[in-house]
Every structure is written in C-alpha cells, then in structure tokens.
XYZ file of C-alpha atoms in Angstrom:
601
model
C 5.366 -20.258 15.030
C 3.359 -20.172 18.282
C 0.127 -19.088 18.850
C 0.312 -15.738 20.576
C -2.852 -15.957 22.679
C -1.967 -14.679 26.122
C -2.219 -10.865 27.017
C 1.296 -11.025 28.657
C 3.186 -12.716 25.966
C 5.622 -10.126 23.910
C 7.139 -12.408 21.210
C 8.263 -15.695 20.931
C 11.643 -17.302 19.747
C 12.187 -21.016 18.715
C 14.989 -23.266 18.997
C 16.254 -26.773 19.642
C 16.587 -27.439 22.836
C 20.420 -28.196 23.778
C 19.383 -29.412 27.317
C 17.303 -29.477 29.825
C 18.314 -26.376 31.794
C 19.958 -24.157 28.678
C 17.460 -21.242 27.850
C 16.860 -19.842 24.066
C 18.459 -16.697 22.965
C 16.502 -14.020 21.655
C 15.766 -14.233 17.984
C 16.418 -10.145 18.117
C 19.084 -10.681 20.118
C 18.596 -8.358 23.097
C 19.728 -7.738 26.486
C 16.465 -8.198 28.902
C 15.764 -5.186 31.292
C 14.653 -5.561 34.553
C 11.128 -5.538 34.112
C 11.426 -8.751 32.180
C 11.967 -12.359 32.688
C 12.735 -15.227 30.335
C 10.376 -18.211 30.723
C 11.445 -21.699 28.179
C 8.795 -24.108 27.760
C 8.367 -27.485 25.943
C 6.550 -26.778 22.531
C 5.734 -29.071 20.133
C 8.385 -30.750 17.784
C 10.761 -30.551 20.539
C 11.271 -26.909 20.025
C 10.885 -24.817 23.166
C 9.570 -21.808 23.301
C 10.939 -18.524 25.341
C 8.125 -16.702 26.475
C 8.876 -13.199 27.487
C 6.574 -11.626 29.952
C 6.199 -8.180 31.532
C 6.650 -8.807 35.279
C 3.404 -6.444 36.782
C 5.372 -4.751 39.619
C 7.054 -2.498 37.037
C 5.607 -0.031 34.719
C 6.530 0.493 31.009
C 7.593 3.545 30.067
C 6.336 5.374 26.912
C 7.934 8.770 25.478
C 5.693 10.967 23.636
C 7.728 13.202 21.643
C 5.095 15.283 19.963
C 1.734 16.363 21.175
C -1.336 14.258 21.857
C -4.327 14.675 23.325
C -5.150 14.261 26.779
C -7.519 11.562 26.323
C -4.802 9.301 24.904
C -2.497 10.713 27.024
C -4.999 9.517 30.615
C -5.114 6.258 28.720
C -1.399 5.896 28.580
C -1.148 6.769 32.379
C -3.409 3.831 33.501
C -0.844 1.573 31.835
C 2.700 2.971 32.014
C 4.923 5.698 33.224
C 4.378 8.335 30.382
C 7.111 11.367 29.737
C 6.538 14.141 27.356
C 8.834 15.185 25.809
C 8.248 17.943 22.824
C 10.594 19.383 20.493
C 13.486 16.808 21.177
C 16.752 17.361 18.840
C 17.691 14.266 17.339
C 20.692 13.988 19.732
C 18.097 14.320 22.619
C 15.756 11.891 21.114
C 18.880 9.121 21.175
C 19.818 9.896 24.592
C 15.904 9.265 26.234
C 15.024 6.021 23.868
C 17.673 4.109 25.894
C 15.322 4.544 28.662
C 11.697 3.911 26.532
C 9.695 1.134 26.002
C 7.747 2.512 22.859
C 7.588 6.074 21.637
C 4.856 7.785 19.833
C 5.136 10.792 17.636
C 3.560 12.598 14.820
C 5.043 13.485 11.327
C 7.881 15.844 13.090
C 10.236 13.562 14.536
C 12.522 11.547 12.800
C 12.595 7.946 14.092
C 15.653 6.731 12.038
C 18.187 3.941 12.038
C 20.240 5.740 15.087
C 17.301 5.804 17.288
C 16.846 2.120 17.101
C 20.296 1.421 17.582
C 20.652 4.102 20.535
C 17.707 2.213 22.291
C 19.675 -0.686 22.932
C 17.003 -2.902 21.860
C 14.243 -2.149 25.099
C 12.039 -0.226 22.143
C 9.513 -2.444 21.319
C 6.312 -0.158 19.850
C 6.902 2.943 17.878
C 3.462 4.819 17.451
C 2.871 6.853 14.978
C -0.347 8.802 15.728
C -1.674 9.614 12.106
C -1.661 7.620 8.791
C 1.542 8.324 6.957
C 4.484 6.590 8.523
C 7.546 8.242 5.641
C 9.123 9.521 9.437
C 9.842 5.961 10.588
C 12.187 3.262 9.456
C 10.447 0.236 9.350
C 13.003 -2.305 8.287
C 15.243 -1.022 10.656
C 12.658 -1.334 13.149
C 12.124 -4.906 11.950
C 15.762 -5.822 12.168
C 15.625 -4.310 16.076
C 12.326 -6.415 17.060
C 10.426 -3.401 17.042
C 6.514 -3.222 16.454
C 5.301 -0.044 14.630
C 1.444 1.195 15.266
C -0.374 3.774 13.206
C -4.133 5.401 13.418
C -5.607 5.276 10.134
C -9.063 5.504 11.325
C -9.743 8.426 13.831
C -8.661 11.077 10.728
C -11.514 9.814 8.243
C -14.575 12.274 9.001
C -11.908 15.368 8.994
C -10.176 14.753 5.916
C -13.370 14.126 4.030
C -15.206 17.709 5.816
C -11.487 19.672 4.285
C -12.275 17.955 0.958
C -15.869 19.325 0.779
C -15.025 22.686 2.148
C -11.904 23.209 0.172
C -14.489 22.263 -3.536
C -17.007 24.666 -1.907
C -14.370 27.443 -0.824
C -13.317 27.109 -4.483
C -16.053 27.185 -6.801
C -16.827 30.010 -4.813
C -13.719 32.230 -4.573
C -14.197 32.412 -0.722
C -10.639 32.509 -0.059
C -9.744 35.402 -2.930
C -13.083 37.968 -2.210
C -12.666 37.961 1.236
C -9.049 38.589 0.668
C -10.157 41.632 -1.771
C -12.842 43.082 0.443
C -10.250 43.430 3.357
C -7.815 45.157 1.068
C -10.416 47.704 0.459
C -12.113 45.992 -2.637
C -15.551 45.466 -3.851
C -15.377 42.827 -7.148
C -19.363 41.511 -7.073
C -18.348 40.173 -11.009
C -14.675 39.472 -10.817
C -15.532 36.669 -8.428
C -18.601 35.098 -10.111
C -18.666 30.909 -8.948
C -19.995 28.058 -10.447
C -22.363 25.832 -8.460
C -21.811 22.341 -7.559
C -25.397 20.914 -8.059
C -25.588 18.889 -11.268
C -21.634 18.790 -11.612
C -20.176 15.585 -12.140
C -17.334 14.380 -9.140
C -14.899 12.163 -9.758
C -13.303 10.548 -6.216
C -9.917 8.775 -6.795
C -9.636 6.731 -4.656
C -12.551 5.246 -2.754
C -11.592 4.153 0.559
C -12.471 5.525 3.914
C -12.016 9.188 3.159
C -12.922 8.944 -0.410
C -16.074 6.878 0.174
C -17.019 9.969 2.864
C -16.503 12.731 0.675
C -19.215 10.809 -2.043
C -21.461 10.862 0.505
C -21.862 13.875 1.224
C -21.001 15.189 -2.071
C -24.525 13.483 -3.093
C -25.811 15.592 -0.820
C -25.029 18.606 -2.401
C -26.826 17.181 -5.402
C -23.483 16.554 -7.540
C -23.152 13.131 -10.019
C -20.223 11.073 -8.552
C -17.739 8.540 -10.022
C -14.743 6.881 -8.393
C -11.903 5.291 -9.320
C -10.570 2.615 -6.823
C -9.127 -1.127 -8.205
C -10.470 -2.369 -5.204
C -13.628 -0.615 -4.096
C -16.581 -3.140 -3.926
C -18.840 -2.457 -6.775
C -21.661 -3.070 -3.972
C -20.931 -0.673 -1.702
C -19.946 1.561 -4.118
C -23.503 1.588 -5.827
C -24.818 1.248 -2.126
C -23.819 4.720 -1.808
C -25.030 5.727 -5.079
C -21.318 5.621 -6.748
C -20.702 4.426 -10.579
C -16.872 2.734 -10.509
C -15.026 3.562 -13.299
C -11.494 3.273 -15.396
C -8.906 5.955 -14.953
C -9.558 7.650 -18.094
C -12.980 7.732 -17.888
C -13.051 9.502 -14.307
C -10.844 12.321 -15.420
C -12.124 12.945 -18.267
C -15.890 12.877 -17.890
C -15.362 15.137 -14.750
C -16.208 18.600 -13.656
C -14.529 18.560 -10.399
C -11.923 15.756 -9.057
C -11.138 15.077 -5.451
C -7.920 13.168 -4.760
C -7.838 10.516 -2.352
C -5.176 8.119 -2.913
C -1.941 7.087 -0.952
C 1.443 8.194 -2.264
C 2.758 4.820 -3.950
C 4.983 4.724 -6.906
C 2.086 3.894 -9.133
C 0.486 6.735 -8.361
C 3.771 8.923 -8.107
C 3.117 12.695 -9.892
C -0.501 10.486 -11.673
C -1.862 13.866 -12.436
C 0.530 15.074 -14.793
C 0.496 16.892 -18.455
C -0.604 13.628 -20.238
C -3.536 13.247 -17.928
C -4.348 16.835 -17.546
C -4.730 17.087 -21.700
C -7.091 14.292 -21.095
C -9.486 16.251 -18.623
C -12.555 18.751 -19.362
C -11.257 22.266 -20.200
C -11.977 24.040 -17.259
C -11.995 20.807 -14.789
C -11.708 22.223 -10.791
C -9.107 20.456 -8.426
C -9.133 19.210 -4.887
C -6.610 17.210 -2.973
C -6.274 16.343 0.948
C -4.158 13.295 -0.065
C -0.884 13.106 -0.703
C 1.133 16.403 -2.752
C 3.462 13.826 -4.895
C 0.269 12.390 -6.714
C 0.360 15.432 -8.432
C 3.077 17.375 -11.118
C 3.409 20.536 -9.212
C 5.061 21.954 -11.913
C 2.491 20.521 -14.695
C -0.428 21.819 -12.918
C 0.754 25.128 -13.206
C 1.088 25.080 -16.999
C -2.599 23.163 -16.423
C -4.074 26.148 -14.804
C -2.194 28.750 -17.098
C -3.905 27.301 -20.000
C -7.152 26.921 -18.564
C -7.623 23.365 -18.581
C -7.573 23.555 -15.027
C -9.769 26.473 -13.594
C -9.042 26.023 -10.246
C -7.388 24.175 -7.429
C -7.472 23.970 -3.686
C -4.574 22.046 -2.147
C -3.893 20.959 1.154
C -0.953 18.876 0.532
C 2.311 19.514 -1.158
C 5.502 17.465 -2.896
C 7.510 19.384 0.217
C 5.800 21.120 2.973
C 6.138 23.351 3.854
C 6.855 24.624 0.063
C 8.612 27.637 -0.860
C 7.001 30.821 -0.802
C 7.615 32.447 -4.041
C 6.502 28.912 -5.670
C 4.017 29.754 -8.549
C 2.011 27.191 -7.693
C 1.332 28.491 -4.140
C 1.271 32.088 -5.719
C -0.697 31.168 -8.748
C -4.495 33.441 -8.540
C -6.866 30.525 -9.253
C -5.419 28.231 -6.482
C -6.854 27.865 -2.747
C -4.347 26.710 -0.242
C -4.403 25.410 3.695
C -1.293 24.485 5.682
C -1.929 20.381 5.820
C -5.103 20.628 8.099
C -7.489 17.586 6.638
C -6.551 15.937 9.985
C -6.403 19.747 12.306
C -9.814 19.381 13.886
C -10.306 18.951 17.942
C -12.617 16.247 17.200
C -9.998 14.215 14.802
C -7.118 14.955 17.351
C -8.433 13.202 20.106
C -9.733 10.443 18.297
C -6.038 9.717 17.064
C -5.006 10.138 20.516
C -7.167 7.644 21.722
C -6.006 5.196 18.651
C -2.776 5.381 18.901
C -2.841 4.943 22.731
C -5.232 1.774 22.743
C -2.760 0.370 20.176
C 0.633 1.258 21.748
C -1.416 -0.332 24.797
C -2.458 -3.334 23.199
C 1.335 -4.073 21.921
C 2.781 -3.757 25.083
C 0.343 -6.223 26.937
C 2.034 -8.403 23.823
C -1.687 -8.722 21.928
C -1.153 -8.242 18.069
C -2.317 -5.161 16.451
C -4.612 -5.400 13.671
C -2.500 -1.125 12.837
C 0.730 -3.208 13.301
C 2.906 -1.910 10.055
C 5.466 -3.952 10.220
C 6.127 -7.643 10.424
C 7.109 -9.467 14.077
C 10.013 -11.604 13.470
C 9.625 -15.284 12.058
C 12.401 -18.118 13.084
C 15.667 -18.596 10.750
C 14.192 -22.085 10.479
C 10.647 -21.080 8.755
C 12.013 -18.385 6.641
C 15.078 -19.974 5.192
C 12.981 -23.231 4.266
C 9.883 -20.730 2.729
C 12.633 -18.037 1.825
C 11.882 -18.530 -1.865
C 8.353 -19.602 -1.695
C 7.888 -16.474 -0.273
C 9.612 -14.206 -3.315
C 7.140 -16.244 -5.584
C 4.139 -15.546 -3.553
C 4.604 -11.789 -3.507
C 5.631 -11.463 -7.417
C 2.444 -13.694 -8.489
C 0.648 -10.889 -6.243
C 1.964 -8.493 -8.040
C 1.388 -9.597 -11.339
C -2.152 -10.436 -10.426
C -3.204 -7.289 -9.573
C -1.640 -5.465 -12.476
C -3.585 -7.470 -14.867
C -7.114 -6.342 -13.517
C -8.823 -3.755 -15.819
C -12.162 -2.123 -15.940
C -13.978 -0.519 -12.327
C -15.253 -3.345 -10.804
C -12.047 -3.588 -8.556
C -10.943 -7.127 -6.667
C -12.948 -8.413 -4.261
C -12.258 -12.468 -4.592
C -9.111 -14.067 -4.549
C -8.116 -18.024 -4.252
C -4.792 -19.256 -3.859
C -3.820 -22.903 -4.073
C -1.142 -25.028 -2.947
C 0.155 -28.067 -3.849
C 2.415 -29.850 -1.537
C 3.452 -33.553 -0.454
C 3.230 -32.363 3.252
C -0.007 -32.745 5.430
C -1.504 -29.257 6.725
C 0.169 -29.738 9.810
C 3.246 -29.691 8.200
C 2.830 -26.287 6.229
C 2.246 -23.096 7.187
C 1.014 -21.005 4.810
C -0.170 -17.722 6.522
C 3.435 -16.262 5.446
C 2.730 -16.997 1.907
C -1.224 -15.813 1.971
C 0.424 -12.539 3.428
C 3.095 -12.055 1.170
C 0.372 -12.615 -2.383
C -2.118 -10.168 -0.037
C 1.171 -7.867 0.199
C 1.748 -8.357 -3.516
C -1.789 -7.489 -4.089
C -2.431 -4.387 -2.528
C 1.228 -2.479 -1.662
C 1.623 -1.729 -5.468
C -1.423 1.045 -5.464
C -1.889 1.563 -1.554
C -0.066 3.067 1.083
C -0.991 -0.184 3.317
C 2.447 -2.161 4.163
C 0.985 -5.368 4.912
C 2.678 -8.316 7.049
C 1.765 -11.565 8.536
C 0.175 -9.304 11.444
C -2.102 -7.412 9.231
C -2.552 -8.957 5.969
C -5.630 -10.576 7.152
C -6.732 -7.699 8.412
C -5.765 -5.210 5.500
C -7.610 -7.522 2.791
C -10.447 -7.757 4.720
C -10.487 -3.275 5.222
C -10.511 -3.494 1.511
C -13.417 -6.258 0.618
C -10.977 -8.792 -0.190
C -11.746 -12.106 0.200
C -9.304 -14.532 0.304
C -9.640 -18.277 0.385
C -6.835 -21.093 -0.298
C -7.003 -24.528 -1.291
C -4.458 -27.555 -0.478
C -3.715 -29.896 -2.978
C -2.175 -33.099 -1.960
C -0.058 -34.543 -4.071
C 2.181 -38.350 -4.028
C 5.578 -38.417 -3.643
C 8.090 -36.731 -1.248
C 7.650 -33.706 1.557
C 11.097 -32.770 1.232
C 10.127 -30.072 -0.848
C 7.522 -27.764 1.238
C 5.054 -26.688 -2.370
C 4.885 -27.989 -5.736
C 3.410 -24.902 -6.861
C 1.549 -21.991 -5.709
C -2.099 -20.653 -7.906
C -3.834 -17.272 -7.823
C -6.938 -16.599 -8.642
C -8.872 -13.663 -8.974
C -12.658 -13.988 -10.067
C -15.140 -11.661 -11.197
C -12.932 -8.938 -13.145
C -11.662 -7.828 -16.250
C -8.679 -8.332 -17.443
C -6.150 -6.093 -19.089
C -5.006 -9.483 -20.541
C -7.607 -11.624 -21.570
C -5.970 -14.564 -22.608
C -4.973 -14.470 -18.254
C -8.646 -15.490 -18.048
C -8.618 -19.367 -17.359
C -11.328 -21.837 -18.608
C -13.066 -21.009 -15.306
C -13.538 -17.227 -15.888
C -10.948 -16.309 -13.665
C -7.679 -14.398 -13.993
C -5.114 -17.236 -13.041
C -1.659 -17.347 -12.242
C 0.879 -20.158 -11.164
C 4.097 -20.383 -10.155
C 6.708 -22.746 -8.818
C 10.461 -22.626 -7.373
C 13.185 -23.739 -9.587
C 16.901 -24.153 -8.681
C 15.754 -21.543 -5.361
C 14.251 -19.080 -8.358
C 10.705 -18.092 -8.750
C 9.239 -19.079 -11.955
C 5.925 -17.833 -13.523
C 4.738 -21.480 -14.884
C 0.968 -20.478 -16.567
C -0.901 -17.718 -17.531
C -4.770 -18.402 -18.195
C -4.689 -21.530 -19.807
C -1.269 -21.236 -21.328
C 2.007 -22.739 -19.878
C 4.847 -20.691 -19.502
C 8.491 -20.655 -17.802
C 9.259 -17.523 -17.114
C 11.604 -16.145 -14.268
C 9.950 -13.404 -11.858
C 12.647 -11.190 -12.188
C 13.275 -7.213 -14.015
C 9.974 -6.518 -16.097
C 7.897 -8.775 -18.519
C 6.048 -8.453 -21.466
C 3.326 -10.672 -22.322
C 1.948 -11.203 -26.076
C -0.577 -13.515 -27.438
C 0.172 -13.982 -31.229
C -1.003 -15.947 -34.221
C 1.865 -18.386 -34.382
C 3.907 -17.736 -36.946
C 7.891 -17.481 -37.840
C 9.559 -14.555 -37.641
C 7.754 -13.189 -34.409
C 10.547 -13.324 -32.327
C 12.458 -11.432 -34.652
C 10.029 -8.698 -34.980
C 9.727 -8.046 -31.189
C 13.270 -8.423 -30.970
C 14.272 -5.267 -33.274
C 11.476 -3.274 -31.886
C 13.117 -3.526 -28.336
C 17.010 -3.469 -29.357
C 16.376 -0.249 -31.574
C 15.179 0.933 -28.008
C 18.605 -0.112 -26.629
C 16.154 -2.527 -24.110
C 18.100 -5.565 -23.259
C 15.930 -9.011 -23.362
C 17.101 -11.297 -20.639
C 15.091 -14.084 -21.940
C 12.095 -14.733 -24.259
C 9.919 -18.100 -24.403
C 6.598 -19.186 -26.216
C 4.114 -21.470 -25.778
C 1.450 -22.294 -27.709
C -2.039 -24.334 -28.110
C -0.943 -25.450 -31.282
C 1.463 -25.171 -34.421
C 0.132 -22.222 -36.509
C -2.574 -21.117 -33.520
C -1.988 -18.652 -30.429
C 1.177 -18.663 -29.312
C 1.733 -16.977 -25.788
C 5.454 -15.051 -25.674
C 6.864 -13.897 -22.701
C 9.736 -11.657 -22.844
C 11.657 -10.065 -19.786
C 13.699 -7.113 -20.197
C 15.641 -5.198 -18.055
C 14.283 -1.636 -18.628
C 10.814 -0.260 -18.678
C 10.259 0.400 -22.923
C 9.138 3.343 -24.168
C 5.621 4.047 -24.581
C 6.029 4.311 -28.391
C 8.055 1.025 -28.544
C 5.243 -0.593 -26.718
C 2.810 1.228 -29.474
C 5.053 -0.289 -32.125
C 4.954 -4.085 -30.386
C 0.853 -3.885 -30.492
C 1.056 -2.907 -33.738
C 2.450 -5.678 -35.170
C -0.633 -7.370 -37.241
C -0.260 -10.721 -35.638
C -0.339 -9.700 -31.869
C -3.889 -9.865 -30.586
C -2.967 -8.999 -27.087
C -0.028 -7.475 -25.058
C 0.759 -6.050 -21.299
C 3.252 -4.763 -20.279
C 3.900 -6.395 -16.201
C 6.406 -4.066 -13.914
C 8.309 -6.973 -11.284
C-alpha cells in the first residue's frame, strides 16, 4: 500500500494501469462529490495510485447529532461547515447523512447499516465522542470506506474520581442516611461505616482508569492489588501496586473496583462461582461496564452477605427497570451512568473527538481510528490466509499466559523466500497484536492502530525475517510468536529459550498450528483445542476419547507428538464444543497427564 504522508490525501486505491489516460476506480466504490477530485499517479510496480484530495475552496460538512461542548464544537468551525442537529429520529438521521461528511455522536444515536447506506458513500469519519462504540457498526462502516474515531482519553480522571467517591459514599452509607434524615429520621447506629484505611483494594483491570483509581486509593491509606494480563509489572510497582492472578485479587480483597471493558471473556466475570470465592462481607464498586457482572447473582451475593455492599454506576441495560431488586436492594448505592458527567471530562471529549474527526478529514491517520482503512483485493487475497493464522496464533498466545506479571514482550518471526521489499508484514503484525489483545479488551485493533494500541498497553513488539532458499511464490513459510518473560498456563509452551512459543504455517489455504514449546504439532486453527502433555503410553487416546464422547463433545481431530517412544507425548485434540468443567476435571485427572489447557479459537 502507499505511504499516506500528505495532510490532503484521504485514501488510496491501487490498480494496473489499463492506459495511459484511464483513471482507477474507487476501491469503495463511490460516486465523488463536488468537493473532490481524482488525481492517478505512477507508483511503483506499475501500479498507479488515485489520490483523492479535498479541493480547499469547499468546506466539509460535519453533523453533530448529540451534544458537545463548545470547545470542540469552535474547533470544528475553523475546519468545516458544522450543523447540530439533536434528537434526530432514525428516519431524520438517514435523510441529513446524504449531505455529511462525518458525523459525531454520543451513546444515543444509532449509527447502523441504513445510515451508511443512506449516505451514499460521502461519510467518511463517524466520531464517537466517548469510549464505548456498541452504537456504531463498524464492519458496515468498513465495507462503506468509512473511518470511525473514538475519545478514550479525555474520560480517565472522571471515571476514576466516581470510582473513589462511589467506595467512599458506600462504606459510609452517605446515600441511605441522608435519604433517612430527610424522611424525618435520625439512625446515628443503623448507619455505622467501615473505614477504608488499612483495607485491602483489589483494581481489575489496570489501565488508564484503573491505574488512577490506585493512586489515589493509596492515598487514602488502603493496600492495593490489580489484576490486568497486561499491566507492566514496573509501573505497576511504580505506583506502589502488587499484580496478581484472578483468584487471588478477589479473594484476598476487602473492597473491589471494576475496571475492565465488556469482552466476552469477561462477560457476567463476577458471578456466583466467583462471588463464593470472595471475603464474606467483600464491598463492590463498578464504573465499567454492567455485563461484567451477574445482576441477578449479585443479588443472591448481597442477600447472603457475602457481599455487604455495592455502588454501581453501570448496568446490563440502562436504563434498568425500576422495580429491579438489584436497583431496589438496601445495601446498594446507585448513579445514572455519570463516571464520564463532569464539565471538566465533557469538554475534554469534545476537544478529542473534534481534533480527531479533524485530523481524518485532512486524510492524516488516527492513532483513535477503530476500524481498519481498506487494503487492495490484490494484498488481501494473496495474505488472506496468512492473515487467519496470524490472528489465531494471537489468540492462542495470549490465552496461555498465567500468573500477574502480564505481557509486555512479544517477537514474531517470518520465514519467507521473498526479500523485505517484497513482503509486507504490518497486516500480519496487526492481526497477532489484534489476536493478542481483542480477546480481554475492548480495543478493536487494525492496521491503523495496532501499533499504537500495543504500545498504550506496554507491548513491545519486534519481528524477525528469516530468509530461506527456494521459491517466492509462496509469500511465508511460517509465521513464530513469542512471548518472553511470563508464566505459562502451559508449561511445556515454554521453548528452550524461556519463552512461550508458537508457530504456524498455511496448508492447502488452512491455518495450521505446527509447534508448541519445543514440541511439533499439526493441528488446524479451527473450533476449540485441547492441549495435553502425557507420559506416552497406549491407551491415552482412548481414555480422552470416552471422557469427551460421554460429554456428547464431538472430536474433529486428535494428533500426538512426542520426544520419544515411552516419554512426553504432546496431544492435541480439537472439538467442536466448549467441555464441561467437570469433563475437563476428569481429563486432568487421568494419572498420566502432567499438563492440560483448554484453548477457545
């Protein structure tokens, strides 16, 4: 692809050229308004390369459907025609994005399939100015060449204040006395509250927000933990933060604050099996997300006592129902979704979200992009299957890591016939970063802001090309990751270097899973795996076998290696469902497995 290095550049689109005076079509296959011309030019590899640039005598025009504030709003105005437009019905909202070059909105308007399609392809930023982005469609966005923006910065200091207010609020019954002395009530010893100094915190999830609240929960004198697989240990202990499992946080803790994104890993987290796990009498927060918790197994929580209290900002469905229990329930403190609702916070998210919706316009590349810019037909369907196998080694990567120290250093090697000038592997590093981090984030990382994403999150990521004989006509051999300095959840992953490894190649257009530590495999990345080291011996096969069919789990394949007759023996079995946690129990059992993981594709 072409570098993308001058401010009026938009997007590029390659093609062979068919002669001298035909001009390349669009690769998103759009009509070009007015305010845009068409420019070819003579790349490199005889490709040419269509240029499309904003012509300065007209303005762009930018609809902002829901409020912002006026400092992003005078920003906007320096740049482009700006119309605001509040409370739009859908049908409305289809009518004016005909007429729009981007659009920027908050978590009330629905920015669906229709309104893509009803802009006749002149949208070209969507700006959403917040974190969360469930109220846009990205891959229809994608499929209409349509850059989407967030803010996930300007938010960070207010969130993490609503955290500490909503713990302090709670342990001291602020909410219920003061709603007792205005009904006429004077309860001195009903409302008796614990104090925070001395208490133990655990923070899950230690990113921006998380990272704040420690802070100045160390202030207040309390003993904080985290949880976070990829918090760096060093600036974790920098702040004066011990990392630590899952199990460990919630259970050692007297008070847990909830900081992580809504993924499917971390889907209803909190629920009866890890509330029997916590202190009786544990104490609640969360400005996060309201799916990482079981609504409905926090009440019993709190009925019982294992959880004292709660204060909740966030909820599965806002707003929720009156007459819910959980809402209702005496030992609960409750605020409408306001981490973000401070002046302060809303005009830094103004100003965000305008300096980005700017920024994409003038064609420079967002480092909030959340969506990927579209890559030629000829790139993708050559890498098409290279990329699959990047992402799934990602994702197998990560889910291997155990222990708190969290990732920090990744390598990934290629080896390939082609020179380096010849292969282009930012697609692939983004696709292993994507693999990587999507699985317990709420990033959605692309080849505009993997780079950028890893780096937000202490990642380092290097890569290696290794050059082998023989013919190009094959773009990689195989593709390696490595990730160094962690535990594993696997050990026999851990290569001869100390280093969880993974490698994978393409096979008849498949990706295959080709070695695991120091252990060849041939697996294919698709459904679920299961990965056992054993003492090789007959009859293994067997066992696992029954243990899964009396589960009514169907094995789509199974295949061993081994260092040696009677030795280890590495068997990797993919299966089409997820197995039961006590059929799992029953395959670890089994006196000759040493090891086992179960790896969700």
């Amino acid at each position: 692809m072409a570098a993308t290095s001058s401010s009026s550049l938009l997007f590029t689109s390659l093609k062979k050229p068919t002669s001298p005076s035909s001009s390349s079509s669009l690769s998103w296959r759009i009509s070009l308004p007015s305010a845009f011309t068409a420019t070819p030019r003579l790349g490199r590899r005889g490709m040419t390369q269509t240029f499309i640039v904003m012509s300065m005598d007209a303005k762009p025009t930018v609809l902002v459907a829901e409020k912002l504030g006026q400092a992003g709003l005078e920003l906007l105005k320096g740049f482009a025609n700006v119309d605001c437009s509040y409370n739009l019905t859908q049908e409305e909202l289809c009518t004016k994005i005909s007429l729009c070059d981007a659009l920027i909105v908050r978590s009330g308007t629905k920015v669906n399939r229709e309104v893509f399609e009803s802009s006749g392809g002149r949208l070209k930023v969507v700006g959403r100015a917040g974190v969360g982005i469930d109220n846009v469609d990205l891959s229809a966005a994608t499929e209409h060449g349509c850059l989407v923006v967030n803010a996930p910065t300007a938010n960070t200091v207010a969130a993490a204040e609503h955290g500490i207010a909503l713990m302090t609020a709670m342990s001291r019954n602020i909410a219920q006395s003061d709603a007792s002395v205005k009904a006429g009530k004077w309860e001195r010893n009903k409302y008796v509250g614990v104090s925070l100094v001395g208490k133990t915190l655990a923070v899950m999830g230690f990113g921006k927000v998380g990272s704040e609240v420690a802070r100045r929960a160390k202030g207040l004198g309390m003993h904080v933990i985290a949880h976070d697989p990829y918090a760096p240990a060093d600036r974790a202990r920098a702040i004066g933060v011990d990392l630590v499992s899952f199990d460990e946080a919630i259970s050692t803790a007297d008070f847990i604050s909830l900081h992580m994104p809504l993924t499917p890993t971390t889907n209803k987290v909190l629920n009866d099996e890890s509330f029997a796990k916590m202190k009786k009498g544990v104490r609640i927060v969360n400005v996060a997300r309201g799916g990482v918790i079981d609504e409905d197994a926090l009440v019993r929580a709190l009925d019982t006592g294992r959880v004292a209290q709660a204060a909740l900002d966030v909820f599965t469905k806002e707003p929720p129902a009156s007459d819910s229990k959980l809402i209702q329930h005496e030992n609960v403190t409750v605020t409408p979704h306001l981490g973000a609702s401070t002046m302060e916070a809303q005009e830094g998210v103004a100003i965000e979200i305008a300096e980005a919706v700017v920024g994409a316009l003038k064609g420079e590349l967002s480092a909030t992009a959340v969506n990927a810019p579209m890559v030629s037909a000829k790139v993708l369907s050559e890498l098409a299957p290279y990329v699959v196998l990047a992402e799934k080694l990602g994702r197998l990567a990560v889910q291997l890591v155990g222990g708190g120290s969290g990732v920090k250093t990744v390598k990934v090697t290629y080896a390939s016939a082609r020179a380096p000038d010849d292969l282009d592997t930012r697609v692939l590093r983004a696709m292993i970063i994507k693999g990587l981090i999507e699985p317990v984030s709420s990033a959605f990382v692309n080849l505009v802001n993997a780079d950028f994403t890893a780096k937000q999150r202490g990642i380092r990521i290097t890569e290696e090309r290794v050059l082998l004989d023989g013919s190009p006509e094959n773009p990689i051999e195989y593709v390696q990751v490595q990730i160094a300095n962690v535990e594993s959840r696997f050990p026999s992953a851990i290569s001869e270097t100390g280093d969880i490894k993974l490698e994978g190649k393409v096979k008849d257009g498949l990706p295959h899973l080709t070695k695991v530590g120091s252990y060849d495999v041939d697996v294919s990345l698709e459904g679920n795996l299961i990965l056992c080291k054993q003492v090789d011996q007959p009859g293994m096969i067997g066992k696992v076998g029954t243990i899964l069919a009396e589960e009514n789990v169907n094995v789509s394949f199974m295949t061993c290696g081994r260092s040696a007759p009677r030795k280890q023996a590495l068997m990797a079995i993919g299966v089409d469902e997820k197995p039961s946690k006590e059929a799992l129990k029953k395959i670890g059992d089994i006196p000759a497995i040493e090891e086992f993981v179960f790896l969700k594709l």
